[in-house]
Amino acid sequence: MASQILPLELIDRCIGSRIWVIMKSEREFTGTLLGFDDFVNMVLEDVIEYETTPQGKKETKLAQTLLNGNNICMLIPGSNGPDDS
Amino acid sequence: MPRRPTSSRPHPPPPLPTTTGSPTDFLKGVVGKRVVVRLTSGVDYRGVLSCLDGYMNIALEQTEEHVNGAVTNRYGDAFIRGNNVLYISAAEPL
Amino acid sequence: MDSASSGIQEPFDLIRLSLSERVFVKLRGDRELSGVLHAYDGHMNLILSDVEETIVIVDHAEGAPEGQGTVNIAKRKMEMLFVRGDGVILVSPPSRT
Protein backbone atom coordinates (compact mmCIF):
# COMPACT_ATOMS: atom_id res chain seq x y z
CA MET A 1 0.00 0.00 0.00
CA ALA A 2 1.46 3.31 -1.03
CA SER A 3 1.82 5.86 1.73
CA GLN A 4 -1.53 7.49 2.25
CA ILE A 5 -1.99 10.95 3.68
CA LEU A 6 -5.36 12.02 4.95
CA PRO A 7 -6.57 15.47 3.87
CA LEU A 8 -6.59 16.76 7.43
CA GLU A 9 -3.02 15.52 7.97
CA LEU A 10 -1.94 17.95 5.28
CA ILE A 11 -3.71 20.75 7.12
CA ASP A 12 -2.09 19.62 10.37
CA ARG A 13 1.31 20.09 8.73
CA CYS A 14 0.34 23.71 8.00
CA ILE A 15 0.04 24.69 11.66
CA GLY A 16 2.33 27.65 12.22
CA SER A 17 2.34 28.63 8.52
CA ARG A 18 0.29 31.04 6.45
CA ILE A 19 -2.83 29.59 4.86
CA TRP A 20 -5.40 30.88 2.38
CA VAL A 21 -9.03 30.02 3.11
CA ILE A 22 -11.68 30.33 0.41
CA MET A 23 -15.29 30.26 1.56
CA LYS A 24 -18.34 28.98 -0.31
CA SER A 25 -19.37 32.62 -0.81
CA GLU A 26 -17.38 35.59 -2.17
CA ARG A 27 -15.21 35.76 0.92
CA GLU A 28 -11.59 34.73 1.60
CA PHE A 29 -9.21 34.81 4.52
CA THR A 30 -5.47 34.57 4.97
CA GLY A 31 -3.74 34.05 8.28
CA THR A 32 -1.29 32.02 10.31
CA LEU A 33 -2.90 28.70 11.25
CA LEU A 34 -2.78 28.06 14.99
CA GLY A 35 -5.09 25.04 15.09
CA PHE A 36 -8.26 23.37 13.88
CA ASP A 37 -10.72 20.65 14.89
CA ASP A 38 -12.60 17.77 13.19
CA PHE A 39 -15.18 20.21 11.74
CA VAL A 40 -12.28 22.22 10.25
CA ASN A 41 -13.18 25.14 12.47
CA MET A 42 -9.87 27.04 12.33
CA VAL A 43 -8.01 29.37 14.66
CA LEU A 44 -6.05 31.95 12.67
CA GLU A 45 -3.76 34.79 13.70
CA ASP A 46 -2.83 38.03 11.88
CA VAL A 47 -5.82 37.59 9.62
CA ILE A 48 -6.90 39.52 6.55
CA GLU A 49 -10.49 39.06 5.42
CA TYR A 50 -11.21 39.72 1.73
CA GLU A 51 -14.79 40.47 0.68
CA THR A 52 -16.17 41.06 -2.78
CA THR A 53 -19.29 43.19 -2.46
CA PRO A 54 -21.37 45.10 -5.02
CA GLN A 55 -19.47 48.19 -3.75
CA GLY A 56 -16.12 46.57 -4.66
CA LYS A 57 -13.39 44.69 -2.80
CA LYS A 58 -12.90 45.21 0.90
CA GLU A 59 -10.12 44.08 3.28
CA THR A 60 -10.42 43.77 7.05
CA LYS A 61 -7.55 43.03 9.44
CA LEU A 62 -8.34 40.80 12.39
CA ALA A 63 -6.47 39.54 15.46
CA GLN A 64 -6.84 35.95 16.67
CA THR A 65 -9.99 34.57 15.08
CA LEU A 66 -12.04 31.38 15.21
CA LEU A 67 -13.40 30.74 11.74
CA ASN A 68 -16.53 28.57 11.51
CA GLY A 69 -15.75 25.51 9.38
CA ASN A 70 -19.29 25.34 8.06
CA ASN A 71 -18.75 27.84 5.25
CA ILE A 72 -15.23 26.84 4.19
CA CYS A 73 -14.79 25.64 0.61
CA MET A 74 -11.02 25.32 -0.02
CA LEU A 75 -7.70 25.67 1.80
CA ILE A 76 -4.42 26.60 0.11
CA PRO A 77 -1.42 25.88 2.36
CA GLY A 78 1.54 28.23 2.47
CA SER A 79 -0.14 30.95 0.45
CA ASN A 80 -0.57 34.61 1.24
CA GLY A 81 -3.78 34.60 -0.72
CA PRO A 82 -4.95 37.11 -3.30
CA ASP A 83 -1.87 39.30 -2.57
CA ASP A 84 0.54 36.49 -3.42
CA SER A 85 0.62 36.66 -7.19
CA MET B 1 -22.37 12.09 58.92
CA PRO B 2 -18.91 13.68 59.20
CA ARG B 3 -17.62 15.52 56.20
CA ARG B 4 -14.37 14.59 54.56
CA PRO B 5 -11.75 17.31 55.17
CA THR B 6 -11.34 19.44 52.08
CA SER B 7 -7.55 19.22 52.32
CA SER B 8 -7.76 15.74 50.74
CA ARG B 9 -8.73 17.28 47.40
CA PRO B 10 -6.32 16.38 44.59
CA HIS B 11 -4.05 19.10 43.31
CA PRO B 12 -5.54 21.12 40.45
CA PRO B 13 -4.00 20.33 37.08
CA PRO B 14 -1.20 22.67 36.04
CA PRO B 15 -2.33 25.49 33.76
CA LEU B 16 -2.29 24.41 30.12
CA PRO B 17 0.19 26.12 27.84
CA THR B 18 -1.54 28.90 25.94
CA THR B 19 0.46 28.07 22.82
CA THR B 20 -1.82 25.19 21.72
CA GLY B 21 -4.06 26.79 19.18
CA SER B 22 -7.09 24.51 18.99
CA PRO B 23 -10.57 26.06 18.70
CA THR B 24 -11.36 24.90 22.25
CA ASP B 25 -8.26 26.63 23.64
CA PHE B 26 -9.03 29.80 21.73
CA LEU B 27 -12.56 29.86 23.15
CA LYS B 28 -11.33 29.25 26.72
CA GLY B 29 -9.04 32.24 26.33
CA VAL B 30 -11.57 34.58 24.81
CA VAL B 31 -14.53 34.14 27.24
CA GLY B 32 -15.00 37.36 29.20
CA LYS B 33 -13.13 39.38 26.56
CA ARG B 34 -14.38 41.84 23.94
CA VAL B 35 -15.02 40.09 20.63
CA VAL B 36 -16.39 40.71 17.17
CA VAL B 37 -18.87 38.09 15.99
CA ARG B 38 -19.46 38.31 12.24
CA LEU B 39 -22.47 36.52 10.77
CA THR B 40 -22.49 35.06 7.26
CA SER B 41 -24.83 37.93 6.33
CA GLY B 42 -21.96 40.37 7.06
CA VAL B 43 -23.61 41.87 10.16
CA ASP B 44 -21.21 42.31 13.09
CA TYR B 45 -21.95 42.01 16.81
CA ARG B 46 -19.39 43.61 19.11
CA GLY B 47 -19.58 42.82 22.81
CA VAL B 48 -18.23 40.86 25.75
CA LEU B 49 -18.38 37.10 25.23
CA SER B 50 -20.33 35.57 28.16
CA CYS B 51 -20.26 31.97 26.98
CA LEU B 52 -20.85 29.66 24.07
CA ASP B 53 -21.65 26.00 23.34
CA GLY B 54 -20.67 23.31 20.85
CA TYR B 55 -23.04 24.63 18.20
CA MET B 56 -21.33 28.04 18.40
CA ASN B 57 -24.48 29.46 19.95
CA ILE B 58 -23.20 32.59 21.66
CA ALA B 59 -24.24 34.74 24.61
CA LEU B 60 -22.91 38.31 24.39
CA GLU B 61 -23.12 41.20 26.86
CA GLN B 62 -23.05 44.95 26.10
CA THR B 63 -23.70 44.12 22.47
CA GLU B 64 -23.61 46.56 19.58
CA GLU B 65 -24.95 45.54 16.18
CA HIS B 66 -22.92 47.01 13.29
CA VAL B 67 -24.17 47.07 9.71
CA ASN B 68 -21.78 48.56 7.12
CA GLY B 69 -19.74 50.15 9.92
CA ALA B 70 -22.67 51.95 11.61
CA VAL B 71 -24.25 50.97 14.93
CA THR B 72 -27.81 49.83 14.23
CA ASN B 73 -28.84 48.37 17.61
CA ARG B 74 -27.71 47.87 21.18
CA TYR B 75 -28.61 44.95 23.44
CA GLY B 76 -27.79 44.34 27.11
CA ASP B 77 -27.68 40.63 26.40
CA ALA B 78 -27.94 38.77 23.14
CA PHE B 79 -28.23 35.11 22.22
CA ILE B 80 -26.89 34.44 18.72
CA ARG B 81 -27.84 31.15 17.05
CA GLY B 82 -24.62 29.39 16.05
CA ASN B 83 -25.52 28.48 12.47
CA ASN B 84 -25.35 32.17 11.51
CA VAL B 85 -21.81 32.67 12.83
CA LEU B 86 -18.99 33.18 10.32
CA TYR B 87 -16.24 33.94 12.84
CA ILE B 88 -15.45 35.04 16.37
CA SER B 89 -12.50 37.41 16.52
CA ALA B 90 -10.69 38.80 19.56
CA ALA B 91 -11.18 42.58 19.81
CA GLU B 92 -8.68 43.02 22.65
CA PRO B 93 -5.30 41.38 23.35
CA LEU B 94 -5.60 37.81 24.68
CA MET C 1 -16.04 36.10 37.53
CA ASP C 2 -18.21 37.73 34.96
CA SER C 3 -20.27 34.71 33.93
CA ALA C 4 -20.74 33.60 37.54
CA SER C 5 -22.21 36.92 38.65
CA SER C 6 -24.76 36.86 35.85
CA GLY C 7 -25.63 33.17 36.47
CA ILE C 8 -25.03 32.17 32.87
CA GLN C 9 -23.01 29.05 32.12
CA GLU C 10 -24.24 28.35 28.61
CA PRO C 11 -25.99 30.47 25.98
CA PHE C 12 -29.38 28.80 26.50
CA ASP C 13 -29.38 30.09 30.10
CA LEU C 14 -30.03 33.53 28.63
CA ILE C 15 -33.19 32.19 27.04
CA ARG C 16 -34.24 30.18 30.10
CA LEU C 17 -33.99 33.31 32.25
CA SER C 18 -36.23 35.15 29.75
CA LEU C 19 -39.24 32.80 30.03
CA SER C 20 -42.49 34.78 30.47
CA GLU C 21 -40.58 37.98 29.66
CA ARG C 22 -40.86 40.12 26.54
CA VAL C 23 -38.00 39.32 24.16
CA PHE C 24 -36.70 40.76 20.91
CA VAL C 25 -36.11 38.20 18.14
CA LYS C 26 -34.25 38.83 14.89
CA LEU C 27 -35.11 36.43 12.07
CA ARG C 28 -33.78 35.73 8.59
CA GLY C 29 -35.44 37.78 5.87
CA ASP C 30 -35.25 41.13 7.73
CA ARG C 31 -37.99 40.16 10.15
CA GLU C 32 -38.06 41.23 13.77
CA LEU C 33 -40.41 40.12 16.52
CA SER C 34 -41.22 41.38 19.96
CA GLY C 35 -43.27 39.04 22.14
CA VAL C 36 -43.62 37.25 25.45
CA LEU C 37 -41.58 34.03 25.52
CA HIS C 38 -43.56 30.99 26.64
CA ALA C 39 -41.45 28.06 25.48
CA TYR C 40 -38.28 27.15 23.59
CA ASP C 41 -36.28 24.03 22.74
CA GLY C 42 -32.77 23.12 21.65
CA HIS C 43 -33.47 24.10 18.03
CA MET C 44 -34.55 27.54 19.27
CA ASN C 45 -38.11 26.81 18.18
CA LEU C 46 -40.06 29.43 20.13
CA ILE C 47 -43.60 30.03 21.33
CA LEU C 48 -44.35 33.74 21.67
CA SER C 49 -47.55 35.54 22.61
CA ASP C 50 -48.74 39.13 22.17
CA VAL C 51 -46.34 39.45 19.24
CA GLU C 52 -45.59 42.44 17.06
CA GLU C 53 -43.76 41.59 13.84
CA THR C 54 -41.74 44.25 11.99
CA ILE C 55 -40.66 43.63 8.39
CA VAL C 56 -38.14 46.00 6.84
CA ILE C 57 -38.28 46.28 3.06
CA VAL C 58 -35.51 48.36 1.47
CA ASP C 59 -36.09 49.32 -2.16
CA HIS C 60 -32.75 50.19 -3.72
CA ALA C 61 -33.31 52.75 -6.45
CA GLU C 62 -30.97 52.31 -9.43
CA GLY C 63 -27.76 54.28 -8.88
CA ALA C 64 -28.75 55.45 -5.42
CA PRO C 65 -25.82 55.81 -3.00
CA GLU C 66 -25.25 53.20 -0.30
CA GLY C 67 -27.97 53.23 2.35
CA GLN C 68 -30.13 55.73 0.47
CA GLY C 69 -32.90 53.34 -0.63
CA THR C 70 -36.47 53.92 0.42
CA VAL C 71 -37.28 51.93 3.54
CA ASN C 72 -40.73 50.50 4.02
CA ILE C 73 -41.63 49.15 7.42
CA ALA C 74 -44.61 46.83 7.76
CA LYS C 75 -45.98 45.87 11.15
CA ARG C 76 -48.58 43.35 12.21
CA LYS C 77 -49.72 41.70 15.41
CA MET C 78 -50.27 38.06 16.31
CA GLU C 79 -51.81 36.66 19.48
CA MET C 80 -49.79 33.44 19.64
CA LEU C 81 -46.93 32.34 17.42
CA PHE C 82 -44.65 29.37 16.82
CA VAL C 83 -41.23 30.33 15.40
CA ARG C 84 -39.19 27.63 13.67
CA GLY C 85 -35.71 27.66 15.18
CA ASP C 86 -33.68 27.61 11.97
CA GLY C 87 -34.88 31.12 11.08
CA VAL C 88 -33.64 32.64 14.33
CA ILE C 89 -30.54 34.86 14.17
CA LEU C 90 -30.63 36.57 17.57
CA VAL C 91 -32.71 36.67 20.74
CA SER C 92 -32.33 39.53 23.19
CA PRO C 93 -33.93 39.31 26.62
CA PRO C 94 -35.15 42.37 28.48
CA SER C 95 -32.37 44.35 30.15
CA ARG C 96 -31.23 42.76 33.44
CA THR C 97 -30.35 46.12 34.98
PDB file of C-alpha atoms in Angstrom, chain A residues 19-76:
ATOM      1  CA  ILE A  19      -2.829  29.589   4.864  1.00  0.00           C
ATOM      2  CA  TRP A  20      -5.401  30.884   2.383  1.00  0.00           C
ATOM      3  CA  VAL A  21      -9.028  30.016   3.110  1.00  0.00           C
ATOM      4  CA  ILE A  22     -11.677  30.334   0.406  1.00  0.00           C
ATOM      5  CA  MET A  23     -15.291  30.262   1.564  1.00  0.00           C
ATOM      6  CA  LYS A  24     -18.340  28.984  -0.308  1.00  0.00           C
ATOM      7  CA  SER A  25     -19.366  32.616  -0.813  1.00  0.00           C
ATOM      8  CA  GLU A  26     -17.377  35.585  -2.167  1.00  0.00           C
ATOM      9  CA  ARG A  27     -15.206  35.757   0.918  1.00  0.00           C
ATOM     10  CA  GLU A  28     -11.594  34.733   1.596  1.00  0.00           C
ATOM     11  CA  PHE A  29      -9.211  34.807   4.519  1.00  0.00           C
ATOM     12  CA  THR A  30      -5.466  34.573   4.967  1.00  0.00           C
ATOM     13  CA  GLY A  31      -3.743  34.046   8.280  1.00  0.00           C
ATOM     14  CA  THR A  32      -1.289  32.022  10.312  1.00  0.00           C
ATOM     15  CA  LEU A  33      -2.901  28.702  11.245  1.00  0.00           C
ATOM     16  CA  LEU A  34      -2.782  28.059  14.992  1.00  0.00           C
ATOM     17  CA  GLY A  35      -5.089  25.043  15.092  1.00  0.00           C
ATOM     18  CA  PHE A  36      -8.264  23.369  13.884  1.00  0.00           C
ATOM     19  CA  ASP A  37     -10.719  20.649  14.886  1.00  0.00           C
ATOM     20  CA  ASP A  38     -12.599  17.775  13.189  1.00  0.00           C
ATOM     21  CA  PHE A  39     -15.176  20.206  11.743  1.00  0.00           C
ATOM     22  CA  VAL A  40     -12.277  22.220  10.252  1.00  0.00           C
ATOM     23  CA  ASN A  41     -13.179  25.145  12.465  1.00  0.00           C
ATOM     24  CA  MET A  42      -9.873  27.040  12.334  1.00  0.00           C
ATOM     25  CA  VAL A  43      -8.007  29.369  14.664  1.00  0.00           C
ATOM     26  CA  LEU A  44      -6.046  31.950  12.674  1.00  0.00           C
ATOM     27  CA  GLU A  45      -3.759  34.793  13.700  1.00  0.00           C
ATOM     28  CA  ASP A  46      -2.828  38.033  11.884  1.00  0.00           C
ATOM     29  CA  VAL A  47      -5.817  37.589   9.621  1.00  0.00           C
ATOM     30  CA  ILE A  48      -6.902  39.517   6.552  1.00  0.00           C
ATOM     31  CA  GLU A  49     -10.489  39.055   5.424  1.00  0.00           C
ATOM     32  CA  TYR A  50     -11.213  39.724   1.735  1.00  0.00           C
ATOM     33  CA  GLU A  51     -14.792  40.466   0.676  1.00  0.00           C
ATOM     34  CA  THR A  52     -16.168  41.058  -2.781  1.00  0.00           C
ATOM     35  CA  THR A  53     -19.286  43.193  -2.463  1.00  0.00           C
ATOM     36  CA  PRO A  54     -21.369  45.098  -5.020  1.00  0.00           C
ATOM     37  CA  GLN A  55     -19.469  48.189  -3.748  1.00  0.00           C
ATOM     38  CA  GLY A  56     -16.120  46.565  -4.655  1.00  0.00           C
ATOM     39  CA  LYS A  57     -13.390  44.691  -2.802  1.00  0.00           C
ATOM     40  CA  LYS A  58     -12.902  45.208   0.905  1.00  0.00           C
ATOM     41  CA  GLU A  59     -10.121  44.077   3.281  1.00  0.00           C
ATOM     42  CA  THR A  60     -10.424  43.773   7.052  1.00  0.00           C
ATOM     43  CA  LYS A  61      -7.546  43.034   9.442  1.00  0.00           C
ATOM     44  CA  LEU A  62      -8.343  40.798  12.394  1.00  0.00           C
ATOM     45  CA  ALA A  63      -6.472  39.540  15.461  1.00  0.00           C
ATOM     46  CA  GLN A  64      -6.840  35.947  16.666  1.00  0.00           C
ATOM     47  CA  THR A  65      -9.993  34.573  15.077  1.00  0.00           C
ATOM     48  CA  LEU A  66     -12.039  31.379  15.212  1.00  0.00           C
ATOM     49  CA  LEU A  67     -13.401  30.744  11.740  1.00  0.00           C
ATOM     50  CA  ASN A  68     -16.526  28.565  11.508  1.00  0.00           C
ATOM     51  CA  GLY A  69     -15.751  25.506   9.380  1.00  0.00           C
ATOM     52  CA  ASN A  70     -19.293  25.343   8.059  1.00  0.00           C
ATOM     53  CA  ASN A  71     -18.749  27.836   5.250  1.00  0.00           C
ATOM     54  CA  ILE A  72     -15.235  26.843   4.191  1.00  0.00           C
ATOM     55  CA  CYS A  73     -14.790  25.638   0.613  1.00  0.00           C
ATOM     56  CA  MET A  74     -11.018  25.321  -0.023  1.00  0.00           C
ATOM     57  CA  LEU A  75      -7.700  25.672   1.799  1.00  0.00           C
ATOM     58  CA  ILE A  76      -4.416  26.595   0.112  1.00  0.00           C
TER      59      ILE A  76
END
